[in-house]
mmCIF file of C-alpha atoms in Angstrom:
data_model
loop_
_atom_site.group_PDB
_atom_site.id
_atom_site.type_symbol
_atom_site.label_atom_id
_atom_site.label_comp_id
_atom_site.label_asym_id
_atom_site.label_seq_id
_atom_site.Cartn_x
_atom_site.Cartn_y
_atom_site.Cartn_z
ATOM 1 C CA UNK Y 1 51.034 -27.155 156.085
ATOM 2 C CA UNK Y 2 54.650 -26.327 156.964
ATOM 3 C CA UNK Y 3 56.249 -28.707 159.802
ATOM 4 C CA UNK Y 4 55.613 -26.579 161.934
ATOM 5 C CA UNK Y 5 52.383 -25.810 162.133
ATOM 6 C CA UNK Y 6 51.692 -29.669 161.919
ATOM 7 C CA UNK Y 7 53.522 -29.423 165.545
ATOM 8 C CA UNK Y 8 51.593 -27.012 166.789
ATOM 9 C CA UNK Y 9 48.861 -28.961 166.458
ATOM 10 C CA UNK Y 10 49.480 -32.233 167.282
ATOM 11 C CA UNK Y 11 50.440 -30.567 170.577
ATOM 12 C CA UNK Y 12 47.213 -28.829 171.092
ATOM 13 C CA UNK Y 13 45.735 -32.216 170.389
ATOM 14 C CA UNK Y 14 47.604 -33.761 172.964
ATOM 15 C CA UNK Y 15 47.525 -31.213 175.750
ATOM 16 C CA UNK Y 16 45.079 -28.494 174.895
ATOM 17 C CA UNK Y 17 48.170 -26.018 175.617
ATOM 18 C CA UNK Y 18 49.849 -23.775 173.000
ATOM 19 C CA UNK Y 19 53.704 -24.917 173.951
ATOM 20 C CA UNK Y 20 54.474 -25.189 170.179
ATOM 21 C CA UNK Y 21 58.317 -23.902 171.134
ATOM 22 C CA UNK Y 22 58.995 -26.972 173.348
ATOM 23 C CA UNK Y 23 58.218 -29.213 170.316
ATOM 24 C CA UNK Y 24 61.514 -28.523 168.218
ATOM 25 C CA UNK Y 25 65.058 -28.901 169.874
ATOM 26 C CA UNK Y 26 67.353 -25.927 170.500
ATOM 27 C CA UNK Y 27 70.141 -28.613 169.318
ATOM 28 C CA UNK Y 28 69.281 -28.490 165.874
ATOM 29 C CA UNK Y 29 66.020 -27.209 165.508
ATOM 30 C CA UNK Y 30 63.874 -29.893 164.027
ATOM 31 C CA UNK Y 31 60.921 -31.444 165.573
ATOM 32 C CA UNK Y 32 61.452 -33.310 168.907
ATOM 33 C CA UNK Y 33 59.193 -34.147 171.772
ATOM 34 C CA UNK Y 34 61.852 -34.423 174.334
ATOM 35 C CA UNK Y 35 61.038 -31.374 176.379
ATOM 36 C CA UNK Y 36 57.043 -32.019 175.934
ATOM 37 C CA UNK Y 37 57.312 -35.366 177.206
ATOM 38 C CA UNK Y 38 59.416 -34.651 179.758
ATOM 39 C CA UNK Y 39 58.198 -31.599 181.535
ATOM 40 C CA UNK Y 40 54.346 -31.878 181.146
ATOM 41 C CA UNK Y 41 52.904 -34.376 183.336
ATOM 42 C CA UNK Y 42 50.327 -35.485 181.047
ATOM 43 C CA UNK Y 43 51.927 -35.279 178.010
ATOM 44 C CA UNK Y 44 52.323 -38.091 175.683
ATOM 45 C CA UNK Y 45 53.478 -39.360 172.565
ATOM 46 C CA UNK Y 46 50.438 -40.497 170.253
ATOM 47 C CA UNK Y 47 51.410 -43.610 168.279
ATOM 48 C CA UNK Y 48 48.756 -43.821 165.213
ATOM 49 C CA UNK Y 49 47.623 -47.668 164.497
ATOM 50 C CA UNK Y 50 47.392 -48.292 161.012
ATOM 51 C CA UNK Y 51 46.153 -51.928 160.801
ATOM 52 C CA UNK Y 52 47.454 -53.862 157.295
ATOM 53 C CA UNK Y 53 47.379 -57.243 159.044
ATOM 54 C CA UNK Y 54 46.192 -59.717 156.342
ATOM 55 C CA UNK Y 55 44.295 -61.632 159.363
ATOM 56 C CA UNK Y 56 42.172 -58.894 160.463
ATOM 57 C CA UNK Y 57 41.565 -55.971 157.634
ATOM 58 C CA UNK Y 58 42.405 -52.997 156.947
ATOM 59 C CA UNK Y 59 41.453 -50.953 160.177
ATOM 60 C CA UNK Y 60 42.865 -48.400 162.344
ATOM 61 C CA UNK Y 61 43.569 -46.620 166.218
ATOM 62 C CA UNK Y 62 45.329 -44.913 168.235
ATOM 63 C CA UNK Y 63 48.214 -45.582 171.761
ATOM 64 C CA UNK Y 64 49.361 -42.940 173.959
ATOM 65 C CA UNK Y 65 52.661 -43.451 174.956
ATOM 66 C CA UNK Y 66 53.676 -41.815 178.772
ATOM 67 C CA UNK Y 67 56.889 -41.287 179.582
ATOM 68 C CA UNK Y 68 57.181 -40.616 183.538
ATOM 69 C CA UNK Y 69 60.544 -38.753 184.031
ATOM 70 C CA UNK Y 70 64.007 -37.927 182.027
ATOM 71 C CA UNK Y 71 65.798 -41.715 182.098
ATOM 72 C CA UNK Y 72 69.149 -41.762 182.909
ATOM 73 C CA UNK Y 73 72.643 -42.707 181.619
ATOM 74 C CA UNK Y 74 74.919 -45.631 183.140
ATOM 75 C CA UNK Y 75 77.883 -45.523 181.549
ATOM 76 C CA UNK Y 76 77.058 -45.348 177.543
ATOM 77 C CA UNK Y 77 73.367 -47.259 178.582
ATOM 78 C CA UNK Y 78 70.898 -45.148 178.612
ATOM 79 C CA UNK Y 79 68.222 -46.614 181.515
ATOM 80 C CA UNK Y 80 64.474 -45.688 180.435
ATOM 81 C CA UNK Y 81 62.410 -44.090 182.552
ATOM 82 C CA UNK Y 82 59.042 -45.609 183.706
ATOM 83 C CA UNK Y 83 56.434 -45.557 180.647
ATOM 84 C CA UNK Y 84 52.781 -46.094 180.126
ATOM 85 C CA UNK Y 85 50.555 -47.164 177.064
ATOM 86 C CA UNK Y 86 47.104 -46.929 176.511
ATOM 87 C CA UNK Y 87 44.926 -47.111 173.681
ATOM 88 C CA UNK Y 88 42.843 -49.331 171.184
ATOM 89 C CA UNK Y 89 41.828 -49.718 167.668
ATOM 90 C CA UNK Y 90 39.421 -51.571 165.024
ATOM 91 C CA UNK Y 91 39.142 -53.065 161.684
ATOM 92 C CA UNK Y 92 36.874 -53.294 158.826
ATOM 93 C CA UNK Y 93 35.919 -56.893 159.484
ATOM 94 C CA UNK Y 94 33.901 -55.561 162.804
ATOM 95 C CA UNK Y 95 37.081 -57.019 164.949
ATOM 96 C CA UNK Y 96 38.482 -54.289 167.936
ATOM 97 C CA UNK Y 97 40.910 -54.384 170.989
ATOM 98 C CA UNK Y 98 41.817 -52.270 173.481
ATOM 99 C CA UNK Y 99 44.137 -51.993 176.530
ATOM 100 C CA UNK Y 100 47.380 -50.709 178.302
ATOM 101 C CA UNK Y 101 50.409 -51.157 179.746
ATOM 102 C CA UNK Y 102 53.029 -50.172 182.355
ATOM 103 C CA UNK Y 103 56.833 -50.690 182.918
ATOM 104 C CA UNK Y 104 58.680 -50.209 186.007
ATOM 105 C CA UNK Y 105 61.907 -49.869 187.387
ATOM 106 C CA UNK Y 106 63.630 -49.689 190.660
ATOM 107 C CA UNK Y 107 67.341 -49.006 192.337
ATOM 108 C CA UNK Y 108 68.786 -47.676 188.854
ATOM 109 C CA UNK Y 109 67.597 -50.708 186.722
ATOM 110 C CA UNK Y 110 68.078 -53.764 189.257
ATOM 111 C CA UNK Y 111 64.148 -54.555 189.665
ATOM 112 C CA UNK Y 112 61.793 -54.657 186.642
ATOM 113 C CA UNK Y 113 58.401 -54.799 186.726
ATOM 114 C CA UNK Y 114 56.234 -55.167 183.478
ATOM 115 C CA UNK Y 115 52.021 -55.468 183.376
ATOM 116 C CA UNK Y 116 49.582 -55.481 180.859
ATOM 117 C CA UNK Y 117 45.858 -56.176 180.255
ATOM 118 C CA UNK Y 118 43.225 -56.023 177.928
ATOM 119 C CA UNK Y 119 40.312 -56.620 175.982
ATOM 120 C CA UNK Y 120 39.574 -58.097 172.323
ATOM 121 C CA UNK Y 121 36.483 -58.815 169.724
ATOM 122 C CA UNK Y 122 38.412 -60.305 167.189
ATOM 123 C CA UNK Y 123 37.300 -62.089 163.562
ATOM 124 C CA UNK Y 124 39.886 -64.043 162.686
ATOM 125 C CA UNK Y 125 41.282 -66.610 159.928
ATOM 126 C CA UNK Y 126 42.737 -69.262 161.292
ATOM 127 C CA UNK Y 127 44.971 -72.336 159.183
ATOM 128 C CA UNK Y 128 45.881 -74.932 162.117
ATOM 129 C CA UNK Y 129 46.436 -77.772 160.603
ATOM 130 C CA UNK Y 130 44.841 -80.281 163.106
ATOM 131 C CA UNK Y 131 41.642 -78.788 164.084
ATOM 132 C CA UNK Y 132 39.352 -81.415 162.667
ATOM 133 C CA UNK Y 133 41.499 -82.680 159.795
ATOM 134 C CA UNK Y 134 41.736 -78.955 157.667
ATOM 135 C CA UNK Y 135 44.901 -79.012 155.928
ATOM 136 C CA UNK Y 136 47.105 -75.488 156.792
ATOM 137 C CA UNK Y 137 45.680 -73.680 153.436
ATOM 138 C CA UNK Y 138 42.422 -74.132 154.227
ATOM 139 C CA UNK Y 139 41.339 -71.321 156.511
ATOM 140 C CA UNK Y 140 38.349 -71.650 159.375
ATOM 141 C CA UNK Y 141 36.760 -67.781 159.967
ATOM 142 C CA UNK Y 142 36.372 -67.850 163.547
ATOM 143 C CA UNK Y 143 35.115 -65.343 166.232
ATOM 144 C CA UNK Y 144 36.892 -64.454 169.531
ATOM 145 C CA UNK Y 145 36.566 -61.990 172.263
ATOM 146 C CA UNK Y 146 37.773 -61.774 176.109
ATOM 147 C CA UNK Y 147 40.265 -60.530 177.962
ATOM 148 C CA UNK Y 148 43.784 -61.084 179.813
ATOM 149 C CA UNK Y 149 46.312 -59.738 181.759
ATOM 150 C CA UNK Y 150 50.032 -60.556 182.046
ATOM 151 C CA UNK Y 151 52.834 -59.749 185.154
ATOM 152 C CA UNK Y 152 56.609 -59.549 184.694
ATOM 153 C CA UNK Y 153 58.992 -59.037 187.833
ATOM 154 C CA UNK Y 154 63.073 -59.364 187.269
ATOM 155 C CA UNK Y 155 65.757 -58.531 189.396
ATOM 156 C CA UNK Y 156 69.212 -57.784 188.318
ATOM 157 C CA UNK Y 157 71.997 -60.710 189.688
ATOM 158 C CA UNK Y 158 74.392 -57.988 191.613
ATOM 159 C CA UNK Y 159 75.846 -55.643 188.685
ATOM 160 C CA UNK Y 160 75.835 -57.875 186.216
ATOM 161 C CA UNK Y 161 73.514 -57.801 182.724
ATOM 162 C CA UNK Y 162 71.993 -60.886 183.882
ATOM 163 C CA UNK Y 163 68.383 -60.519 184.849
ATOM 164 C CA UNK Y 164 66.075 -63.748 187.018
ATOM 165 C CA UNK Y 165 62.716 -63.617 187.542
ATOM 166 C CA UNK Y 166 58.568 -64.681 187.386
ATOM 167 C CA UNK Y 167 55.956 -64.147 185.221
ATOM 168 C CA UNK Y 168 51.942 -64.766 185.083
ATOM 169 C CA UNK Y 169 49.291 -64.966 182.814
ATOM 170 C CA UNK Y 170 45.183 -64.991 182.652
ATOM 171 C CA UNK Y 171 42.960 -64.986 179.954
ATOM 172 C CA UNK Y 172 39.556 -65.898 179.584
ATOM 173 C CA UNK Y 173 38.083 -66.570 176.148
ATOM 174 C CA UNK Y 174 35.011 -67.100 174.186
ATOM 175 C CA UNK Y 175 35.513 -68.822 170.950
ATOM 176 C CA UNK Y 176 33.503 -69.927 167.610
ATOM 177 C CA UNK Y 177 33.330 -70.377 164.094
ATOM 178 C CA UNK Y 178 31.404 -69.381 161.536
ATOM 179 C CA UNK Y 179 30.830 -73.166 159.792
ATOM 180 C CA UNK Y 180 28.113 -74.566 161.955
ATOM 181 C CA UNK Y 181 30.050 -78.245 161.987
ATOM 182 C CA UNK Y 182 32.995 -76.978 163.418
ATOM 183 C CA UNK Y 183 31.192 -74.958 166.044
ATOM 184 C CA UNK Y 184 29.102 -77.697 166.774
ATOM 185 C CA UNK Y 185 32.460 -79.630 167.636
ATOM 186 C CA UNK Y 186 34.569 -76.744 169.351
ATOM 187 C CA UNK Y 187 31.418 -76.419 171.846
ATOM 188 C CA UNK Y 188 31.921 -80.269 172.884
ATOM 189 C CA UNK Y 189 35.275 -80.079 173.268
ATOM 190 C CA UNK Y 190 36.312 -76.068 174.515
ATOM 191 C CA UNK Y 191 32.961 -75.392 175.536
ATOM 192 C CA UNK Y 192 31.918 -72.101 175.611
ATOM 193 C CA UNK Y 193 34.294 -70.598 177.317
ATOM 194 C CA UNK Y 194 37.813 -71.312 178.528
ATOM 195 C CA UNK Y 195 40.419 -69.835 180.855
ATOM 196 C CA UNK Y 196 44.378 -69.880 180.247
ATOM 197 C CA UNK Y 197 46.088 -69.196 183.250
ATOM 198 C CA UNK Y 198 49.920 -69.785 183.900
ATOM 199 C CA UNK Y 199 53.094 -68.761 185.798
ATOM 200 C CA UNK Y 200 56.420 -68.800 184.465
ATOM 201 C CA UNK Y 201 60.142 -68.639 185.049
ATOM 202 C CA UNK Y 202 62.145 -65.752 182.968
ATOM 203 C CA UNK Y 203 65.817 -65.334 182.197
ATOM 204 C CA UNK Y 204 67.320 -62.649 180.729
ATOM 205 C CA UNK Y 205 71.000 -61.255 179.207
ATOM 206 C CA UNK Y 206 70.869 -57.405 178.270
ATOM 207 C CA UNK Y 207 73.582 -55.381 177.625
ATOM 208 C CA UNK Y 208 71.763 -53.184 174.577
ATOM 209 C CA UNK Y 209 72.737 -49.612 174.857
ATOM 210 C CA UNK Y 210 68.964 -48.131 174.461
ATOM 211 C CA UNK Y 211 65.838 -49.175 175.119
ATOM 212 C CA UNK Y 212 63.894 -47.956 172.644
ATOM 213 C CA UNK Y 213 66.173 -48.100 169.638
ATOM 214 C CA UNK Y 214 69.438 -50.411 170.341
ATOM 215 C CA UNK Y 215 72.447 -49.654 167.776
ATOM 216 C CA UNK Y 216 74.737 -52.179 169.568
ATOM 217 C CA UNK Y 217 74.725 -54.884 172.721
ATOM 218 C CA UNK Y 218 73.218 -57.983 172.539
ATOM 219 C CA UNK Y 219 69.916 -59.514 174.188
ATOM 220 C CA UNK Y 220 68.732 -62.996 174.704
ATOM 221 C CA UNK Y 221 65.762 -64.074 177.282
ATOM 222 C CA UNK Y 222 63.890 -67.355 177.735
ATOM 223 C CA UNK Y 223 60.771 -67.936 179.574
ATOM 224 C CA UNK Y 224 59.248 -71.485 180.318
ATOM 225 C CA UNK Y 225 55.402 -71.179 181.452
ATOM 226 C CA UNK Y 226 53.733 -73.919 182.798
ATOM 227 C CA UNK Y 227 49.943 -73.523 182.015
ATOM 228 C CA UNK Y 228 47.346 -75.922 184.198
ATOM 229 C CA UNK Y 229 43.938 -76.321 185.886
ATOM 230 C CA UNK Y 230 45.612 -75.999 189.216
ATOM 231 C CA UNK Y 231 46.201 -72.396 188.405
ATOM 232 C CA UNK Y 232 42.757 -72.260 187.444
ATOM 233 C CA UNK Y 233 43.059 -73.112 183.772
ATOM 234 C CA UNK Y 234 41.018 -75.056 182.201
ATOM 235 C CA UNK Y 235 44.225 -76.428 180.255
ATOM 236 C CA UNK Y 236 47.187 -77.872 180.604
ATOM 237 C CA UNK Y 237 50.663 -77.797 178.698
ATOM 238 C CA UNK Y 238 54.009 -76.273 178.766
ATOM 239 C CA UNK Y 239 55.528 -73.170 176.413
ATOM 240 C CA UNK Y 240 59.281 -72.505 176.431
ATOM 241 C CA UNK Y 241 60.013 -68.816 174.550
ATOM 242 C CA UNK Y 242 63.196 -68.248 173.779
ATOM 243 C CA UNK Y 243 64.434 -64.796 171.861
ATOM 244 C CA UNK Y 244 67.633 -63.209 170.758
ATOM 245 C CA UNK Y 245 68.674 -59.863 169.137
ATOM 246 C CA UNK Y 246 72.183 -58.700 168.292
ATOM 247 C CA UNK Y 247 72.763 -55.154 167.548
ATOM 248 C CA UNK Y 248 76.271 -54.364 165.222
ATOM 249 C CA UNK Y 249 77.713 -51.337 164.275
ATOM 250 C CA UNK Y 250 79.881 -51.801 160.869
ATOM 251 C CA UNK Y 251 80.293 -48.406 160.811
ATOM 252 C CA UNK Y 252 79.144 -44.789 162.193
ATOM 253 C CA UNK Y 253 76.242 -44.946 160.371
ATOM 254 C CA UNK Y 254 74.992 -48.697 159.239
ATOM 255 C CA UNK Y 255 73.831 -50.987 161.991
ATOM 256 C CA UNK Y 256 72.999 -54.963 161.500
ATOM 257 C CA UNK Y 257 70.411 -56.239 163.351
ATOM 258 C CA UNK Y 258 69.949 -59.979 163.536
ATOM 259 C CA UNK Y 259 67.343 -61.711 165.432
ATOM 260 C CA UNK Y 260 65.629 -64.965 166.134
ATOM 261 C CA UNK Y 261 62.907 -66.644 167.978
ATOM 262 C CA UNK Y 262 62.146 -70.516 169.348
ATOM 263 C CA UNK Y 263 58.764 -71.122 170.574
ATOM 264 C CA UNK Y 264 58.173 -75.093 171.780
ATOM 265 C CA UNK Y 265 54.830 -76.329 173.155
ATOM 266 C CA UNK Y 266 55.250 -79.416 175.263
ATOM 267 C CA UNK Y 267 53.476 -81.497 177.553
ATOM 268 C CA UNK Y 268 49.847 -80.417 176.558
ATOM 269 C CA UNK Y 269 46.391 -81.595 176.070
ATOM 270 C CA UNK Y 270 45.274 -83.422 173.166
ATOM 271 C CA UNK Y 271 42.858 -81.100 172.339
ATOM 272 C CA UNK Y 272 43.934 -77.032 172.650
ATOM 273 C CA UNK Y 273 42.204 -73.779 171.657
ATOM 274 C CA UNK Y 274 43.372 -72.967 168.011
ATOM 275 C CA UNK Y 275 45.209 -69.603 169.208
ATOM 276 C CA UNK Y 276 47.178 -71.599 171.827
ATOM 277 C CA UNK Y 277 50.004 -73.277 169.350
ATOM 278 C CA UNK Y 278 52.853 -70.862 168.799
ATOM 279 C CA UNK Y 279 52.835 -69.482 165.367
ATOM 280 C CA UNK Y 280 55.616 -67.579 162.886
ATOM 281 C CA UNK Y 281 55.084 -63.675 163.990
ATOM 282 C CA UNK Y 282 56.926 -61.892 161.120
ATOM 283 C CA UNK Y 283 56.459 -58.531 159.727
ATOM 284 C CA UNK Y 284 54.463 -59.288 156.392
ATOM 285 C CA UNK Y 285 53.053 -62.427 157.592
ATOM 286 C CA UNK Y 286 49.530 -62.670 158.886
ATOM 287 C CA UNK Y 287 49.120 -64.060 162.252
ATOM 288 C CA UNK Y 288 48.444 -67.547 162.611
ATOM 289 C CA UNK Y 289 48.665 -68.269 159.421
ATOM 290 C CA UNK Y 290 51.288 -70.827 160.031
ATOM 291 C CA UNK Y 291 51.178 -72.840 163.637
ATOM 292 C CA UNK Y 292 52.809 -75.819 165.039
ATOM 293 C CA UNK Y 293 53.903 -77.092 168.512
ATOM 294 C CA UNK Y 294 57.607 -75.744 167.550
ATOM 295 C CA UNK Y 295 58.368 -73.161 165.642
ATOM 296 C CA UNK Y 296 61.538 -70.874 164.609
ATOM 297 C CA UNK Y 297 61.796 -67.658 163.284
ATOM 298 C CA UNK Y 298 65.000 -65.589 162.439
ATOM 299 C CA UNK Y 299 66.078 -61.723 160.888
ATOM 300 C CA UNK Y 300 68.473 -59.720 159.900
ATOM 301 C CA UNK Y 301 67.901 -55.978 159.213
ATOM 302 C CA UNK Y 302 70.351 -52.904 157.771
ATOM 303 C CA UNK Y 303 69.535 -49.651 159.232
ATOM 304 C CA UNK Y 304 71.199 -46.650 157.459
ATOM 305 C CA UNK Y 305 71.611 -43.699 160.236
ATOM 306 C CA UNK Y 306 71.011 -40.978 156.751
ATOM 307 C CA UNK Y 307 70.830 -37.746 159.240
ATOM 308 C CA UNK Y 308 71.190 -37.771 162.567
ATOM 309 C CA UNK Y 309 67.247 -37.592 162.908
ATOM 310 C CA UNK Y 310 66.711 -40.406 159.945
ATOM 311 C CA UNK Y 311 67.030 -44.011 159.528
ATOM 312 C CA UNK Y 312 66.891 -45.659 156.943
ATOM 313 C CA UNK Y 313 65.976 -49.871 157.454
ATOM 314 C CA UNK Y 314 65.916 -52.822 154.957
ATOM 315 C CA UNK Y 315 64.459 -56.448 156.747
ATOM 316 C CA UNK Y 316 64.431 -60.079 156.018
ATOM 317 C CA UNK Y 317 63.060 -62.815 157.611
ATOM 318 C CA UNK Y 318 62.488 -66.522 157.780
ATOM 319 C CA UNK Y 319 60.199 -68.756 159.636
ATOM 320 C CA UNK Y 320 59.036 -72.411 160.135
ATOM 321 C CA UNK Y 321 56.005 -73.932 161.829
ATOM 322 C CA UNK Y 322 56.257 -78.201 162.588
ATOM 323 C CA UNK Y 323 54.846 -80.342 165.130
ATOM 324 C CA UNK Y 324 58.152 -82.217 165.250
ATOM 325 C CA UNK Y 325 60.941 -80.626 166.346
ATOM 326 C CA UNK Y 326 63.417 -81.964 163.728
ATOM 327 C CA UNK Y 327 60.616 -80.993 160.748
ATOM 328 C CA UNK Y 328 61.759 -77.471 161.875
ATOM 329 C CA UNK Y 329 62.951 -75.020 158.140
ATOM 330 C CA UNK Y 330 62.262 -78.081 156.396
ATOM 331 C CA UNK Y 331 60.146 -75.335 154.376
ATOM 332 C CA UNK Y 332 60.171 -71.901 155.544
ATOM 333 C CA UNK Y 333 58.002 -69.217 154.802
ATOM 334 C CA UNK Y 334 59.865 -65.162 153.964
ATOM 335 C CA UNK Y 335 59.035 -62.045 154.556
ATOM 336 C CA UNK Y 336 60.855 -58.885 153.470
ATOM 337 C CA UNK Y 337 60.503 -55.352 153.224
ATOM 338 C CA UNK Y 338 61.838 -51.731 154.335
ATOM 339 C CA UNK Y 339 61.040 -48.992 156.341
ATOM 340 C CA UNK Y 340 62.062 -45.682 157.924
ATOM 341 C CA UNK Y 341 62.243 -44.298 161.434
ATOM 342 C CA UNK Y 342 62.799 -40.555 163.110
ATOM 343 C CA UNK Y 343 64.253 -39.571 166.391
ATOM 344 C CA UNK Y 344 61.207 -38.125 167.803
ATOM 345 C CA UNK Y 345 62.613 -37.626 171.250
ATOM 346 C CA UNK Y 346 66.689 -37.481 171.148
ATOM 347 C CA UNK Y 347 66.590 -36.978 174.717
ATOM 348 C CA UNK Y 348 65.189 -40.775 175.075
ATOM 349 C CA UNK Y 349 66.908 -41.776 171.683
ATOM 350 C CA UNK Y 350 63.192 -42.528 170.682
ATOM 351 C CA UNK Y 351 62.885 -43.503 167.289
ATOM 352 C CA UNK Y 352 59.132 -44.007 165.609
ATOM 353 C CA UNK Y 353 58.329 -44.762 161.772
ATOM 354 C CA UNK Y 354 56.704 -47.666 159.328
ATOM 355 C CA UNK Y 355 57.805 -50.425 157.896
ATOM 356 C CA UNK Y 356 55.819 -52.108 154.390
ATOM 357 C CA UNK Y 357 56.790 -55.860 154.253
ATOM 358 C CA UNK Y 358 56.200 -58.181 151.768
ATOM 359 C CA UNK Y 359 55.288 -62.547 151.772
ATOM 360 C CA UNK Y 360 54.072 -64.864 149.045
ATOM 361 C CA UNK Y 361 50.679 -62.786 148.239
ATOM 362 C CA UNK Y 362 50.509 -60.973 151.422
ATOM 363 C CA UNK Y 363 50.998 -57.495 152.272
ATOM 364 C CA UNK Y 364 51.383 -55.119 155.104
ATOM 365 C CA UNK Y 365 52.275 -51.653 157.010
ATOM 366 C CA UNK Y 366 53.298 -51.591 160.492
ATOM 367 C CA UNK Y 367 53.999 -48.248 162.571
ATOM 368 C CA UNK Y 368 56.478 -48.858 164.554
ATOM 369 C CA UNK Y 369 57.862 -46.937 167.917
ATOM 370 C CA UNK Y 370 61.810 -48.897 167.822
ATOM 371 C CA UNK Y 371 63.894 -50.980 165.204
ATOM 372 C CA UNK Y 372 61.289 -53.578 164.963
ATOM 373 C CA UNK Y 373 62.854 -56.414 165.375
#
């Protein structure tokens, strides 16, 4: 099936409309959803799950991305227009999720506005260390479902690329595992259900050039959340995320990313749901494989602009989980791998592709809609 005809029918899949011209660019005549996004209200951009995460199966699904108007430029920043997701998935291991999303913005990027929720069955191996003495390689199958929600509001300080703001969080959880001892003992101390709720303080420094696919500018945020019954929480403890990505251009064509990520948990409980601890989130890693109260993460990926429509992307990364701050890359688990990406909507400067990345017996494919990072 020539390109296309694939086109042609992804859009009739999308829209029920034949509008196959409006899915390649006058420009230079290869496929693009710039126009289709832009000019049909209900027109979207379908993002395919393909689930490789060691920690759940092999399992699929499928996000519509909405884009609600054309963005526009500031200078050599190109300011996104407001965007929806929606969608859900499942795996082979009977887990499934689904939910959506919506980003805002007001008075040509000065206010931000971000808000999610969603729902979750999820099987899941976990490998914290200190739930009932199990050391980290010794995994516990356990068995969660609820659902959350989380709020995001920034404002810009005057013209500047500095961003303040607030953030909150809810989720309410069932949890259990399959070994009837360690049940047993979650039920006395969780109980059968618990809430997380929290609010938070955010800080942000953005001066990327593109939302959706950065090739220079640099951006750093922090958030502190303060989680506690008074909220309505049935815990209480502190989180302080902080994140960082720097975009270079060597030359026309080759870009080096390099990021990296603190997460501390402070001031908590002595006893905490296993999924509360920060853990080491890196492409070819399963989640929550490695936890701790602090943990550190950092990248660096080479992206190779081939055509103007294809990238080319090599990735490594590092990470650490401790429950002392000064055990932190004391050991360090790697991932690596490399991956592709397409301007599906130049108009946006929308890129979309997959990555494979590689660990110490671990495996994985990620479709991604940006770098990645």
């Amino acid at each position: 099936m020539r390109l296309r005809d694939i086109a042609a029918v992804l859009l009739l899949l999308c829209s029920g409309q034949s509008m196959a011209a409006s899915l390649f660019d006058a420009q230079d005549d290869m496929f693009d959803m710039s126009e289709y996004l832009r000019d049909n209200r209900y027109g979207f951009l379908p993002i395919p799950v393909v689930i490789t995460e060691p920690a759940i199966g092999y399992g699929g699904g499928l996000f519509g991305l909405f884009l609600h108007g054309k963005g526009t430029m500031d200078g050599d920043r190109f300011i996104p227009p407001n965007l929806s997701a929606f969608g859900g998935g499942a795996t082979e291991n009977g887990s499934w999720f689904a939910g959506g999303g919506h980003r805002h913005t007001w008075n040509n990027d000065h206010i931000r506005y971000l808000v999610g929720v969603g729902y979750a069955d999820v099987n899941l191996d976990i490998y914290s260390g200190d739930v009932l003495g199990f050391g980290k390689n010794k995994a516990i199958n356990t068995h969660t479902k609820g659902y959350g929600g989380l709020q995001k509001l920034q404002f810009r300080v005057g013209d500047s690329p500095v961003f303040l703001g607030v953030s909150q969080f809810y989720a309410r959880t069932e949890i259990s595992a399959d070994n009837k001892l360690i049940n047993a003992a979650w039920q006395r101390i969780f109980g059968s259900e618990s809430t997380s709720s929290a609010v938070g303080l955010l800080a942000e420094y953005d001066t990327t050039d593109n939302f959706f696919y950065p090739h220079k500018g640099l951006s750093l945020s922090a958030e502190y959340r303060f989680y506690s019954s008074f909220l309505g929480g049935d815990y209480r403890y502190n989180q302080l995320t902080v994140d960082g990505k720097y975009y270079l251009p060597l030359t026309r064509t080759l870009t080096l990313g390099l990021a990296g990520n603190y997460q501390a948990l402070t001031n908590s409980d002595s006893h905490l749901p296993p999924m509360t601890r920060p853990d080491i989130n890196l492409r070819g890693i399963s989640r929550y494989r490695y936890q701790g109260d602090y943990v550190g993460t950092v990248q660096t990926q080479l992206a190779w602009q081939v055509t103007p429509r294809w990238i080319l992307q090599g990735f490594v990364g590092a990470g650490s989980a401790a429950n002392e701050n000064d055990e932190l890359f004391r050991s360090s688990e790697v991932a690596w791998g490399s991956g592709f990406r397409y301007l599906i909507a130049r108009q946006y400067g929308l890129y979309t592709g997959v990555d494979v990345a590689f660990s110490e017996g671990e495996q994985a494919v990620y479709f991604n809609v940006g770098s990645g990072l």
